Amino acid sequence: MKESVLIQNKRRLKLNLNFLKKDIVFTISLVLAMGSCLFQSPKIDYLNFPVLISLFNLMLAIKAFEELRVLDKFAISIINKCNNSKSVSAILILLCFFSSMLVTNDVALLTFLPLTLVISRKTKMPMLDTVILQTVAANIGSSLTPMGNPQNLFIYTFYGIKPVPFFMTVLSLAILGIISLYFFMRRLERKELKVEMAPIQVTDSKKTLAWSVILLIILASIFGVIPSEAAFIITLMTAVILNHQLLFKMDYLLLLTFICFFIFVGNISNTNAVHTLANASLKDSASVYFNSILLSQFISNVPASILLAEFTPNWKPLLLGVNIGGLGTIIASMASVISYKLYIQSYPHEGKKYLLKFSLYNFSFLAFFTLIPYVIFKILKIF
């Protein structure tokens, strides 16, 4: 009897550990939040509710579109018109670049990378370079809009930025991104093929229209046209009426991860040691720019933006820095981790090859994007 109880306890412990292993980023954020609470008492003021509400609304709407297979239908209809590998790769890369502006870099990769891997298996065509360039494209393309990635959404709401100044600041990144991606896409191998994928039907056109309207309402709330609370109520009620199962399919760990990071950053930003260090290192726009890029390489660009925002009013170099900082190491952007996981699920023996080529591409982009925008903004005297 005792042995049976012991085995059951071990199984429960194993399940708990597996839960923590499921999302390493969440686990790290939880440990950091709990550890920081030992030195500082958390406050409700640390939580940025507009950011959390906007994230929830977007996640719910995107999950609805995933269930309705809207993006899949759009992608496959384009891919079926291609007749060579280079054009297929170019379309997949550009889909990630442009769709990430609206549906976030994570969702863009989760949507289009599986299609890339399906095409790779069907045609026996290696698409490692395409997958990596899709990841770069999603990270760069998402920088153009407030809803493109979590750090943009945070900075946009934290500083209360207006749409025009925001777009003018990041426009250069998007232009440089599309130009550099064009040159890399030209170097991809060209192989004649005809990919015929079964067309996908949208499951419910009326629901698709309804969620399209909801997405416009969410975007309006992000741009400050309507209150975020009103958008939250409308989005939540729509989900309850049209498909309440969506509420059980969302990645709530992402929201919890943000909450943990808010607590961690709020706690440590109120310690004397961090105040002294931040005040010493963030002296001007250039130091904010380079420190945000550097810090992103080690703790990812989302927590880097949350942390540094507490110590500088210079949102422009911070916005540029954390978006450029998403390039480089594989943990600099969580979207990059998603790509890696998806790829090695299909090709488990190519992990080292992926990391090697990923690092070569990403550090090349990082060097280029760190120096060129800095020179441009120095000339224009924005820095």
Coordinates of C-alpha atoms in Angstrom, one line a residue:
M1 CA 0.0 0.0 0.0
K2 CA 2.8 2.4 0.9
E3 CA 4.6 1.5 -2.3
S4 CA 1.5 2.4 -4.3
V5 CA 1.1 5.7 -2.6
L6 CA 4.8 6.4 -3.3
I7 CA 4.5 5.6 -7.0
Q8 CA 1.4 7.9 -7.3
N9 CA 3.3 10.7 -5.6
K10 CA 6.2 10.3 -8.0
R11 CA 3.8 10.4 -10.9
R12 CA 2.3 13.6 -9.6
L13 CA 5.7 15.1 -9.2
K14 CA 6.7 14.1 -12.7
L15 CA 3.5 15.7 -14.1
N16 CA 4.3 18.9 -12.3
L17 CA 7.9 18.9 -13.6
N18 CA 6.7 18.2 -17.1
F19 CA 4.3 21.2 -16.8
L20 CA 7.3 23.4 -16.0
K21 CA 9.4 22.0 -18.8
K22 CA 6.6 22.6 -21.3
D23 CA 7.4 26.3 -21.5
I24 CA 11.0 27.1 -20.4
V25 CA 10.5 30.9 -20.9
F26 CA 7.5 30.9 -18.5
T27 CA 9.4 28.8 -16.0
I28 CA 12.3 31.3 -16.1
S29 CA 10.0 34.3 -15.7
L30 CA 8.3 32.6 -12.8
V31 CA 11.6 31.9 -11.0
L32 CA 12.7 35.4 -11.6
A33 CA 9.5 36.9 -10.3
M34 CA 9.5 34.7 -7.2
G35 CA 13.2 35.3 -6.6
S36 CA 12.8 39.1 -6.9
C37 CA 9.9 39.0 -4.4
L38 CA 12.4 37.9 -1.7
F39 CA 14.1 41.4 -2.0
Q40 CA 11.1 43.6 -2.8
S41 CA 7.4 43.4 -2.3
P42 CA 5.4 43.3 -5.5
K43 CA 2.8 45.9 -6.3
I44 CA -0.3 45.8 -8.5
D45 CA 1.0 49.0 -10.2
Y46 CA 3.7 46.9 -11.8
L47 CA 1.1 45.2 -14.1
N48 CA 0.5 47.1 -17.3
F49 CA -3.2 46.2 -17.9
P50 CA -3.6 47.9 -21.3
V51 CA -0.8 45.7 -22.6
L52 CA -2.3 42.5 -21.1
I53 CA -5.8 43.3 -22.3
S54 CA -4.5 44.0 -25.9
L55 CA -2.5 40.8 -25.8
F56 CA -5.5 38.8 -24.7
N57 CA -7.8 40.4 -27.4
L58 CA -5.3 39.7 -30.2
M59 CA -4.6 36.1 -29.0
L60 CA -8.3 35.4 -29.0
A61 CA -9.0 36.8 -32.4
I62 CA -6.0 35.1 -33.9
K63 CA -7.0 31.8 -32.4
A64 CA -10.4 32.3 -34.1
F65 CA -8.8 32.8 -37.5
E66 CA -6.6 29.7 -36.9
E67 CA -9.7 27.7 -36.2
L68 CA -11.5 29.0 -39.3
R69 CA -8.3 28.3 -41.4
V70 CA -8.4 31.7 -43.0
L71 CA -4.6 32.2 -43.2
D72 CA -4.0 28.7 -44.5
K73 CA -6.5 29.2 -47.3
F74 CA -4.8 32.4 -48.3
A75 CA -1.3 30.9 -48.2
I76 CA -2.1 27.7 -50.1
S77 CA -4.0 29.6 -52.9
I78 CA -0.8 31.6 -53.6
I79 CA 1.6 28.6 -53.3
N80 CA -0.4 26.5 -55.8
K81 CA 0.4 29.2 -58.5
C82 CA 4.2 28.8 -58.2
N83 CA 6.3 26.7 -60.5
N84 CA 9.8 26.8 -59.0
S85 CA 11.3 26.5 -55.5
K86 CA 12.7 30.0 -55.4
S87 CA 9.3 31.6 -56.0
V88 CA 7.7 29.4 -53.3
S89 CA 10.4 30.3 -50.8
A90 CA 10.1 34.0 -51.7
I91 CA 6.3 33.9 -51.1
L92 CA 6.7 32.1 -47.8
I93 CA 9.3 34.6 -46.6
L94 CA 7.2 37.6 -47.7
L95 CA 4.1 36.1 -46.1
C96 CA 5.9 36.0 -42.8
F97 CA 7.3 39.5 -43.3
F98 CA 3.9 41.2 -44.0
S99 CA 1.6 39.0 -41.9
S100 CA 3.7 39.5 -38.8
M101 CA 2.8 43.2 -38.9
L102 CA -0.8 42.3 -38.1
V103 CA -0.8 38.9 -36.4
T104 CA 2.6 39.1 -34.5
N105 CA 5.9 37.4 -35.5
D106 CA 5.0 34.3 -33.3
V107 CA 1.7 33.6 -35.0
A108 CA 3.1 34.3 -38.5
L109 CA 5.7 31.6 -38.0
L110 CA 3.3 29.2 -36.3
T111 CA 1.0 29.6 -39.4
F112 CA 3.5 29.5 -42.3
L113 CA 6.4 27.4 -41.1
P114 CA 4.3 24.2 -41.0
L115 CA 3.4 24.9 -44.6
T116 CA 7.1 25.3 -45.5
L117 CA 7.9 22.0 -43.9
V118 CA 5.0 20.2 -45.6
I119 CA 6.2 21.5 -49.0
S120 CA 9.8 20.4 -48.1
R121 CA 8.6 16.9 -47.4
K122 CA 6.4 16.6 -50.5
T123 CA 9.0 17.9 -52.9
K124 CA 12.1 16.4 -51.1
M125 CA 13.5 19.9 -51.3
P126 CA 15.7 21.2 -48.4
M127 CA 14.3 24.4 -47.1
L128 CA 16.5 25.2 -44.1
D129 CA 17.6 28.5 -45.5
T130 CA 13.9 29.4 -46.2
V131 CA 12.9 28.6 -42.7
I132 CA 15.7 30.8 -41.2
L133 CA 14.9 33.7 -43.6
Q134 CA 11.2 33.3 -42.7
T135 CA 12.2 33.8 -39.0
V136 CA 14.3 36.8 -39.9
A137 CA 11.5 38.2 -42.0
A138 CA 8.9 37.8 -39.2
N139 CA 11.2 39.5 -36.6
I140 CA 11.9 42.4 -38.9
G141 CA 8.5 42.8 -40.4
S142 CA 6.8 42.8 -37.0
S143 CA 8.8 45.9 -36.0
L144 CA 6.6 48.1 -38.2
T145 CA 3.4 48.0 -36.2
P146 CA 2.5 48.3 -32.5
M147 CA 0.7 44.9 -32.6
G148 CA 3.5 43.2 -34.6
N149 CA 5.3 41.9 -31.5
P150 CA 5.0 42.1 -27.7
Q151 CA 7.8 44.6 -27.1
N152 CA 6.3 47.1 -29.6
L153 CA 2.9 46.8 -27.9
F154 CA 4.5 47.4 -24.6
I155 CA 6.5 50.4 -25.6
Y156 CA 3.6 51.9 -27.6
T157 CA 1.3 51.8 -24.6
F158 CA 3.9 52.5 -21.9
Y159 CA 5.1 55.7 -23.5
G160 CA 1.7 56.7 -25.0
I161 CA 3.2 57.1 -28.4
K162 CA 1.1 58.4 -31.3
P163 CA 0.8 56.4 -34.5
V164 CA 2.7 58.8 -36.9
P165 CA 5.9 59.1 -34.7
F166 CA 5.9 55.4 -34.1
F167 CA 5.7 54.5 -37.8
M168 CA 8.3 57.1 -38.8
T169 CA 10.7 55.7 -36.2
V170 CA 10.5 52.0 -37.4
L171 CA 9.9 52.6 -41.1
S172 CA 13.6 52.6 -41.8
L173 CA 13.9 49.1 -40.3
A174 CA 11.1 47.7 -42.5
I175 CA 12.6 49.3 -45.7
L176 CA 16.1 48.0 -44.9
G177 CA 14.6 44.6 -44.0
I178 CA 12.8 44.1 -47.3
I179 CA 15.9 45.2 -49.3
S180 CA 18.2 42.9 -47.5
L181 CA 15.8 40.0 -47.7
Y182 CA 15.5 40.5 -51.4
F183 CA 19.2 40.0 -51.9
F184 CA 19.2 36.9 -49.7
M185 CA 16.2 35.5 -51.5
R186 CA 18.0 35.9 -54.9
R187 CA 20.7 33.6 -53.6
L188 CA 18.3 30.8 -52.9
E189 CA 18.5 27.7 -55.1
R190 CA 16.0 27.5 -58.0
K191 CA 14.4 24.1 -58.7
E192 CA 11.6 23.6 -61.1
L193 CA 8.5 22.1 -59.4
K194 CA 4.7 22.2 -59.3
V195 CA 3.3 22.1 -55.8
E196 CA -0.3 21.1 -55.8
M197 CA -1.9 21.3 -52.3
A198 CA -5.5 20.6 -51.7
P199 CA -7.5 23.8 -51.5
I200 CA -8.9 24.7 -48.1
Q201 CA -12.4 26.0 -47.5
V202 CA -13.0 28.5 -44.7
T203 CA -15.2 26.7 -42.3
D204 CA -17.7 29.5 -41.7
S205 CA -17.8 32.7 -43.8
K206 CA -20.2 34.5 -41.3
K207 CA -17.9 33.9 -38.4
T208 CA -14.9 35.0 -40.5
L209 CA -16.7 38.3 -41.2
A210 CA -17.6 38.7 -37.5
W211 CA -14.0 38.1 -36.4
S212 CA -12.7 40.5 -39.1
V213 CA -14.8 43.2 -37.6
I214 CA -13.6 42.3 -34.1
L215 CA -10.0 42.5 -35.3
L216 CA -10.7 46.0 -36.5
I217 CA -12.1 46.9 -33.1
I218 CA -9.0 45.5 -31.4
L219 CA -6.7 47.5 -33.7
A220 CA -8.8 50.6 -33.0
S221 CA -8.3 50.1 -29.2
I222 CA -4.6 49.7 -29.7
F223 CA -4.4 52.9 -31.6
G224 CA -6.5 54.6 -28.8
V225 CA -9.6 55.2 -30.8
I226 CA -11.8 53.2 -28.4
P227 CA -11.0 52.1 -24.8
S228 CA -9.2 48.8 -24.4
E229 CA -11.7 47.7 -21.8
A230 CA -14.6 48.1 -24.3
A231 CA -12.7 46.1 -26.9
F232 CA -12.0 43.4 -24.3
I233 CA -15.7 43.1 -23.4
I234 CA -16.7 43.0 -27.1
T235 CA -14.1 40.4 -28.0
L236 CA -14.9 38.2 -25.0
M237 CA -18.6 38.3 -25.6
T238 CA -18.1 37.4 -29.3
A239 CA -16.0 34.4 -28.3
V240 CA -18.6 33.2 -25.8
I241 CA -21.4 33.6 -28.4
L242 CA -19.6 32.2 -31.5
N243 CA -17.2 29.6 -30.1
H244 CA -16.6 29.5 -26.3
Q245 CA -14.1 26.6 -26.9
L246 CA -11.6 29.3 -28.1
L247 CA -11.2 30.4 -24.5
F248 CA -9.9 27.0 -23.6
K249 CA -7.4 26.8 -26.5
M250 CA -5.5 30.0 -25.8
D251 CA -1.9 30.1 -24.6
Y252 CA -2.5 31.6 -21.2
L253 CA 1.1 30.9 -20.3
L254 CA 2.1 33.8 -22.5
L255 CA 0.0 36.2 -20.5
L256 CA 1.3 34.7 -17.2
T257 CA 4.8 35.1 -18.6
F258 CA 4.2 38.8 -19.1
I259 CA 2.7 39.1 -15.6
C260 CA 5.8 37.4 -14.2
F261 CA 8.2 39.7 -16.1
F262 CA 6.2 42.8 -15.0
I263 CA 6.6 41.7 -11.4
F264 CA 10.3 40.9 -11.9
V265 CA 11.1 44.1 -13.6
G266 CA 9.0 46.1 -11.2
N267 CA 10.8 44.6 -8.2
I268 CA 14.4 44.9 -9.5
S269 CA 13.8 48.4 -10.9
N270 CA 13.0 49.6 -7.4
T271 CA 16.3 48.3 -5.9
N272 CA 19.1 50.8 -5.3
A273 CA 21.7 48.7 -7.2
V274 CA 19.7 48.6 -10.4
H275 CA 19.0 52.3 -10.2
T276 CA 22.6 53.1 -9.9
L277 CA 23.7 50.8 -12.7
A278 CA 20.9 52.0 -15.1
N279 CA 21.5 55.7 -14.4
A280 CA 25.2 55.2 -15.1
S281 CA 24.8 53.2 -18.4
L282 CA 21.7 54.9 -19.9
K283 CA 23.2 58.3 -20.3
D284 CA 22.0 59.2 -23.8
S285 CA 20.1 57.9 -26.8
A286 CA 23.1 56.0 -28.2
S287 CA 23.7 54.2 -24.9
V288 CA 20.0 53.2 -24.7
Y289 CA 20.2 51.9 -28.3
F290 CA 23.3 49.8 -27.8
N291 CA 22.4 48.5 -24.4
S292 CA 18.9 47.4 -25.5
I293 CA 20.5 45.5 -28.4
L294 CA 23.1 43.9 -26.1
L295 CA 20.6 43.0 -23.3
S296 CA 18.2 41.4 -25.8
Q297 CA 20.9 38.9 -26.7
F298 CA 20.8 37.5 -23.2
I299 CA 17.3 37.9 -21.8
S300 CA 15.3 38.3 -25.0
N301 CA 13.9 41.6 -26.4
V302 CA 10.6 41.6 -24.6
P303 CA 11.9 41.6 -21.0
A304 CA 14.8 43.9 -22.1
S305 CA 12.2 46.5 -23.3
I306 CA 10.2 46.1 -20.0
L307 CA 13.3 46.5 -17.9
L308 CA 14.9 49.5 -19.7
A309 CA 11.7 51.4 -20.1
E310 CA 11.7 52.0 -16.4
F311 CA 14.9 54.0 -16.7
T312 CA 14.8 56.1 -19.8
P313 CA 12.3 58.5 -21.5
N314 CA 14.1 57.9 -24.8
W315 CA 11.6 55.6 -26.5
K316 CA 12.9 55.9 -30.0
P317 CA 16.4 54.3 -29.5
L318 CA 14.7 51.8 -27.1
L319 CA 12.1 50.8 -29.8
L320 CA 14.8 50.5 -32.5
G321 CA 17.2 48.7 -30.1
V322 CA 14.9 45.9 -28.9
N323 CA 13.6 45.3 -32.4
I324 CA 17.1 45.0 -33.9
G325 CA 18.0 43.0 -30.7
G326 CA 15.6 40.3 -31.8
L327 CA 18.2 39.3 -34.3
G328 CA 21.4 37.5 -33.2
T329 CA 21.1 34.7 -30.6
I330 CA 18.3 32.2 -30.8
I331 CA 16.9 33.4 -27.5
A332 CA 17.0 37.1 -28.5
S333 CA 13.4 36.6 -29.8
M334 CA 11.0 34.0 -28.7
A335 CA 9.8 33.7 -32.3
S336 CA 13.2 32.3 -33.2
V337 CA 12.8 29.6 -30.6
I338 CA 9.5 28.7 -32.1
S339 CA 11.1 28.2 -35.5
Y340 CA 13.8 26.1 -34.1
K341 CA 11.4 23.8 -32.3
L342 CA 9.2 23.4 -35.4
Y343 CA 12.1 22.6 -37.6
I344 CA 13.8 20.0 -35.4
Q345 CA 10.4 18.3 -34.9
S346 CA 10.5 17.5 -38.6
Y347 CA 14.3 17.0 -38.9
P348 CA 15.5 15.9 -35.4
H349 CA 19.0 15.2 -36.6
E350 CA 19.7 18.7 -38.0
G351 CA 19.7 20.6 -34.7
K352 CA 23.4 21.6 -34.9
K353 CA 23.2 22.4 -38.6
Y354 CA 20.2 24.6 -38.0
L355 CA 21.9 26.5 -35.1
L356 CA 25.1 27.0 -37.1
K357 CA 23.3 28.4 -40.2
F358 CA 20.8 30.3 -38.0
S359 CA 23.7 32.1 -36.2
L360 CA 25.5 32.9 -39.5
Y361 CA 22.4 34.5 -41.0
N362 CA 21.2 36.3 -37.8
F363 CA 24.5 37.7 -36.7
S364 CA 25.0 39.0 -40.2
F365 CA 21.7 40.7 -40.1
L366 CA 22.4 42.0 -36.5
A367 CA 25.6 43.6 -37.5
F368 CA 24.0 45.3 -40.6
F369 CA 20.9 46.5 -38.7
T370 CA 22.9 47.7 -35.7
L371 CA 25.2 49.9 -37.7
I372 CA 23.2 51.3 -40.6
P373 CA 20.2 52.7 -38.7
Y374 CA 22.5 54.2 -36.1
V375 CA 24.4 56.0 -38.8
I376 CA 21.2 57.1 -40.5
F377 CA 19.7 58.5 -37.3
K378 CA 23.0 60.1 -36.3
I379 CA 22.9 62.0 -39.7
L380 CA 19.3 63.0 -39.2
K381 CA 20.2 64.0 -35.6
I382 CA 17.4 61.8 -34.1
F383 CA 19.9 60.3 -31.8

